XYZ file of C-alpha atoms in Angstrom:
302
model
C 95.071 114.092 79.717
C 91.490 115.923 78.154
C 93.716 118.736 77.648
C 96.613 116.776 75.338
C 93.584 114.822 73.706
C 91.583 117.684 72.436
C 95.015 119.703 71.851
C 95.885 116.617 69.319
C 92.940 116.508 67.648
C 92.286 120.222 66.979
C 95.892 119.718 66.307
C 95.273 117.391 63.145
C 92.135 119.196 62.219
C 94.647 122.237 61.591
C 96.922 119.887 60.083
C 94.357 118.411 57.626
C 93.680 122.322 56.530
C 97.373 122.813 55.667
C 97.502 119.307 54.200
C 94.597 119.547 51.638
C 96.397 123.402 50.337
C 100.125 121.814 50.501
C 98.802 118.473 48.601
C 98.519 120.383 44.986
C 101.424 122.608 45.588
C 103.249 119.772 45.837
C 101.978 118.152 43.041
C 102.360 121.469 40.606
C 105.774 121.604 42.287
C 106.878 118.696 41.609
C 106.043 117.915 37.557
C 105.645 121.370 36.007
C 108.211 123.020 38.479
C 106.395 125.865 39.455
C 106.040 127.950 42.535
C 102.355 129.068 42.208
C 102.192 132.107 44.438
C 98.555 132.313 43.274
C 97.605 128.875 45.203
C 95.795 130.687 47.676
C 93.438 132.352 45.479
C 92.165 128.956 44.644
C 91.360 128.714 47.787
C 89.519 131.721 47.897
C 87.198 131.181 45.083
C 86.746 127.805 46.622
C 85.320 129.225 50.083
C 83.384 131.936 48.337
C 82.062 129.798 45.676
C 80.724 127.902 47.975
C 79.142 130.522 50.188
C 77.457 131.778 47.489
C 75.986 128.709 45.980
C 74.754 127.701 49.908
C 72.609 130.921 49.917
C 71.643 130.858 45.750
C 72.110 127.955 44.038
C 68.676 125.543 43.198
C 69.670 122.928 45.320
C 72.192 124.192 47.443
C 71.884 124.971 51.442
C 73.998 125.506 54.381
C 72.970 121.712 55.904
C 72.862 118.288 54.832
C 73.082 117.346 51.004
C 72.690 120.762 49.776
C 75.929 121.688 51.798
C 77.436 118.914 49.723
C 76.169 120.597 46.642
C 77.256 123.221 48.123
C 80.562 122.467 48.407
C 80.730 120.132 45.247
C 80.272 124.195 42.951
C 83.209 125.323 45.063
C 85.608 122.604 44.243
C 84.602 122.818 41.188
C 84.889 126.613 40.573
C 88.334 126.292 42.153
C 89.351 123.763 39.956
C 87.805 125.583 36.655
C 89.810 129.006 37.742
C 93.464 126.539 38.410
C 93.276 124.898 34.779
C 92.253 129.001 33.336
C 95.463 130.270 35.640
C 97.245 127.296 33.970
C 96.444 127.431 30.166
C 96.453 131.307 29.669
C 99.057 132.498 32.329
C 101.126 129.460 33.463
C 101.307 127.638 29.914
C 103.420 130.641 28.431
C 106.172 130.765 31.262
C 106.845 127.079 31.749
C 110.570 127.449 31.125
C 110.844 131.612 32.789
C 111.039 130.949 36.446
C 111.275 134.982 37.498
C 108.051 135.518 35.176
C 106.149 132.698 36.653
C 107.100 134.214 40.004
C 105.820 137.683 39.173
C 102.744 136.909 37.381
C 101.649 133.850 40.373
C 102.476 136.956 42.895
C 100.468 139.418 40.743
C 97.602 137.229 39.892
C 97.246 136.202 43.804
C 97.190 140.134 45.068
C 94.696 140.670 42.227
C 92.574 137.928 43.246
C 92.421 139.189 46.624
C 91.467 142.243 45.328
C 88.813 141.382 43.188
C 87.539 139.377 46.191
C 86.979 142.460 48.179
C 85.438 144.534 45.309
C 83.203 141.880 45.046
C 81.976 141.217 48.395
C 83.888 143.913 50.738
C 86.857 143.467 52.707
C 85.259 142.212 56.137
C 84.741 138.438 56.840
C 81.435 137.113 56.511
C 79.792 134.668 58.534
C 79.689 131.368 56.817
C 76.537 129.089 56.634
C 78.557 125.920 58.112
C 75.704 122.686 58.986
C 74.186 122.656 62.412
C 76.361 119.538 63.134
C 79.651 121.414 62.582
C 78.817 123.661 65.020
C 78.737 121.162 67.484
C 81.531 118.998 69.775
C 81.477 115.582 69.939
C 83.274 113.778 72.935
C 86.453 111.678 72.726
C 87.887 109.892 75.548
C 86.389 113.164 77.655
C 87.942 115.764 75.576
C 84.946 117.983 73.447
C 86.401 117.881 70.044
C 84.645 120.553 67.809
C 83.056 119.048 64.827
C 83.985 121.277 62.083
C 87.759 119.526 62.305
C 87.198 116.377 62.903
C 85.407 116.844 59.668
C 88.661 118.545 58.217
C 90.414 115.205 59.357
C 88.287 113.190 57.563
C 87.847 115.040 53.983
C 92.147 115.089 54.300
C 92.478 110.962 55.115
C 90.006 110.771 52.222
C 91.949 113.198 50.082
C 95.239 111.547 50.506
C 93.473 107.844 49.695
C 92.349 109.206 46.330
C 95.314 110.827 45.526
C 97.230 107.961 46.263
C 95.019 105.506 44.348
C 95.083 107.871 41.283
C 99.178 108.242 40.941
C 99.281 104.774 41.978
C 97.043 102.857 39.637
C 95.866 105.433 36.650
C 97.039 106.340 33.342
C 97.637 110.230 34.213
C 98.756 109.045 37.604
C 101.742 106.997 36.627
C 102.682 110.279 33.429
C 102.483 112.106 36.792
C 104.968 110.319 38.535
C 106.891 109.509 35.521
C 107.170 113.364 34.965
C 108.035 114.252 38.483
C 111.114 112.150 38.441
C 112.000 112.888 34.667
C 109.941 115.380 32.531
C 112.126 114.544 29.475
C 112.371 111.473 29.243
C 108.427 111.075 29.524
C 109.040 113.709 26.355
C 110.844 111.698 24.415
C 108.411 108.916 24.735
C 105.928 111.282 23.232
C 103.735 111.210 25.845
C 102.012 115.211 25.964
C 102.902 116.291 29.290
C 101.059 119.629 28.635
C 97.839 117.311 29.445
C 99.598 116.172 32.512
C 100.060 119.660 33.961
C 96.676 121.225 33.222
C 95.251 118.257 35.404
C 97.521 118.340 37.814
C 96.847 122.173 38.413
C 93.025 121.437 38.323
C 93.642 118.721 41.527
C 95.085 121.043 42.827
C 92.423 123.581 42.357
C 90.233 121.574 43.309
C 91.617 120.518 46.611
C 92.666 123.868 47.827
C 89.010 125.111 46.854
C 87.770 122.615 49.258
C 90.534 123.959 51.897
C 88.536 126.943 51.274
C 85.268 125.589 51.716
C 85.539 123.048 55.061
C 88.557 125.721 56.700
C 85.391 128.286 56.610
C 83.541 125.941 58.208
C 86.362 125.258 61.027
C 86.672 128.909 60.976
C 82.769 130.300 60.773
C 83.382 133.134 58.691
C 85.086 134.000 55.061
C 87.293 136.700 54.023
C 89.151 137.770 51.070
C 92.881 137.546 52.852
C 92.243 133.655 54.168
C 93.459 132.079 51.500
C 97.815 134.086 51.610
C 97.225 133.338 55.347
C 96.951 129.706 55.162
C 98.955 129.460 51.643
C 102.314 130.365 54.050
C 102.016 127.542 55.786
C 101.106 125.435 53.373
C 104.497 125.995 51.551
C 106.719 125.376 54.576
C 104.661 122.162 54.662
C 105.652 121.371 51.401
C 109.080 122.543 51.878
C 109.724 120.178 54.915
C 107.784 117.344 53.013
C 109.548 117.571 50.213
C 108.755 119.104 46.957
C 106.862 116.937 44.870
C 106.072 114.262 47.666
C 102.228 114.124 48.455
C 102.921 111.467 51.574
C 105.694 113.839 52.346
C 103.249 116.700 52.512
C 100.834 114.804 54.731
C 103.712 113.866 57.228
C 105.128 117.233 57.042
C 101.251 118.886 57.860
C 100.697 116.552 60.752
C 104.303 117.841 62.139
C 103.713 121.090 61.492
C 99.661 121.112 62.782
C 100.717 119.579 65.913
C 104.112 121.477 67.016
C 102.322 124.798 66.430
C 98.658 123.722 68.255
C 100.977 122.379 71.217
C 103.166 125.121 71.461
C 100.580 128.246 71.236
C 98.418 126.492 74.107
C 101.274 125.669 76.454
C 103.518 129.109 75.553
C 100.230 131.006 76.044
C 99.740 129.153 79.799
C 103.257 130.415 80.485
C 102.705 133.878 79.483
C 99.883 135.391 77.806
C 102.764 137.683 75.384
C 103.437 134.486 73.677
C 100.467 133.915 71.606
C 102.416 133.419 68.182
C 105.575 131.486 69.680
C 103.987 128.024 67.775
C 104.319 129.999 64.439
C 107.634 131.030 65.618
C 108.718 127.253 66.836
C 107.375 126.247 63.218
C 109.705 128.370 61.259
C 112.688 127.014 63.753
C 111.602 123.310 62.305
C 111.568 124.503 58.585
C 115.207 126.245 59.573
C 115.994 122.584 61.321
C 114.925 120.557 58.162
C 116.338 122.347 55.729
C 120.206 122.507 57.343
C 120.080 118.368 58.260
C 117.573 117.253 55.309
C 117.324 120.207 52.457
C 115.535 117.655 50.290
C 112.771 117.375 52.994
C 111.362 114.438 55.211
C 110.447 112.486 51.903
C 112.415 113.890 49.136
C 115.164 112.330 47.420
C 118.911 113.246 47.272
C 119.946 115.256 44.027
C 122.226 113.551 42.478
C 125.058 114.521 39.968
C-alpha cells in the first residue's frame, strides 16, 4: 500500500510538471491557433533565469524568500521572451501555418543552442531550498518534497487560470476567441492584445515548469525543456486543444499511467524501463481513434 501511495503522488508531482507546460499550449492553441514548437524554450529560459538570479541577483538565494525572488525573475524572463517570440516572429505568420511551424521548430533548436553556448552543454546542479530536498511522510509512504511542491504551484496554477477566463475582461475575449475568433472581430474587439497575453501566460507558466521541474529534478540543462515539451503536447492533444481543465485531466492521466507502469514493468523485467512512455503513446493512439476531439474538446461541427 506505501508503494501505490508514494507511486501516486510522485505520480501527480510528474503530472503537475506536464500540466503547468501543457496549460499555455493549450491556451496559444486554442485562440491564436498555433502549434508553438518553441514552447519548450520558454521553459528553458525559465529554469536558467532562475538559476542565475539564485546565485546573482540582490535579493535572490537558493532558500526561503529569495528562492521566491528567485523564481519570480524566471517567470518573468519566460514570460518577457513568449510576448518577444510573439510580436516579432509569431505576429507575422498568424494566418501561414507551414511558416509558423518552421520558424517555432527553428527558434526552439536555436534556443537550445544558444543555451549551451551560454552555459555549456552539461546539466548543472540547481540551488533547490533545503526543504525540497527533503521527504515528508504520508500515510507511511516518504513523498519527496520537491513534487509535492510541483502539486501545489499546478492546483494553484489551474485556480488562477480559471478565475481569470472565468471572471476578467481578457479572460472572457479569451474564451470568446477560442470558440469564434471572428466573430469577437467583428465586434471590434483587438484580438492581437488577446494573443500577446495569452502567449505571455503561457510564458510565464512554462518558465516556472522550468524553474520548480529543476528543483524536482536537481540539476538544469539546455535539452530539458524538448524533453518535457513532448509530453506536454500529447497532454494537450488528449485534453483537448484549447481546454485548460482538459489539460489538467489529461496530465493527471498521463502522470499517473506512465509513473505506474515504469515502476511495475521495471519489477517485471529490468529491459522495460521506458514501457510507461510506450503505454502513454498507446493512450494518445486510444484517444484519438474513440475521442479525436480529446477528453474535453468539443465535436466539430459542419
Amino acid at each position: 500500500m506505501t508503494t501505490v501511495i508514494l507511486l501516486a503522488l510522485t505520480g501527480l508531482g510528474l503530472a503537475a510538471l506536464y500540466f503547468l507546460v501543457a496549460s499555455g499550449l493549450s491556451l496559444v492553441f486554442g485562440l491564436a491557433d498555433v502549434l508553438n514548437f518553441a514552447h519548450g524554450l520558454f521553459l528553458g529560459v525559465g529554469a536558467y533565469a532562475t538559476w542565475w538570479a539564485a546565485g546573482n541577483l540582490p535579493g535572490a538565494g537558493s532558500d526561503g524568500f529569495g528562492f521566491v525572488v528567485a523564481v519570480a525573475f524566471g517567470v518573468l524572463a519566460g514570460a518577457l521572451v513568449a510576448v518577444l517570440v510573439e510580436l516579432v516572429l509569431i505576429r507575422p505568420l498568424y494566418s501561414r501555418t507551414i511558416e509558423q511551424v518552421l520558424v517555432t521548430v527553428g527558434l526552439s533548436l536555436a534556443g537550445v543552442a544558444l543555451l549551451q553556448a551560454t552555459w555549456g552543454a552539461d546539466a548543472r546542479p540547481f540551488p533547490r531550498p533545503e526543504w525540497t530536498r527533503q521527504v515528508t511522510s504520508i500515510l507511511g509512504a516518504n513523498v519527496p518534497n520537491g513534487g509535492l511542491l510541483l502539486i501545489v504551484a499546478a492546483v494553484l496554477v489551474l485556480g488562477a487560470l480559471l478565475a481569470f477566463l472565468r471572471w476578467t475582461r481578457y479572460g472572457l475575449v479569451i474564451r470568446a476567441g477560442v470558440e469564434n475568433r471572428e466573430m469577437v472581430t467583428a465586434l471590434g474587439i483587438d484580438v492581437r492584445k488577446a494573443f500577446t497575453l495569452v502567449f505571455a501566460i503561457g510564458g510565464a507558466a512554462a518558465a516556472l515548469a522550468g524553474a520548480l521541474g529543476s528543483v524536482y529534478f536537481g540539476t538544469v540543462s539546455p535539452g530539458q525543456g524538448g524533453s518535457l515539451l513532448i509530453f506536454a503536447f500529447i497532454v494537450v492533444v488528449i485534453g483537448g486543444m484549447g481546454s485548460v481543465v482538459g489539460s489538467a485531466y489529461a496530465a493527471v492521466a498521463v502522470g499517473l499511467l506512465q509513473q505506474f507502469v515504469n515502476y511495475y514493468a521495471v519489477q517485471y523485467h529490468e529491459d522495460l524501463s521506458g514501457a510507461g512512455d510506450i503505454c502513454v503513446v498507446a493512450l494518445l493512439a486510444v484517444v484519438l481513434l474513440l475521442r479525436p476531439q480529446g477528453l474535453a474538446g468539443k465535436v466539430a461541427t459542419a
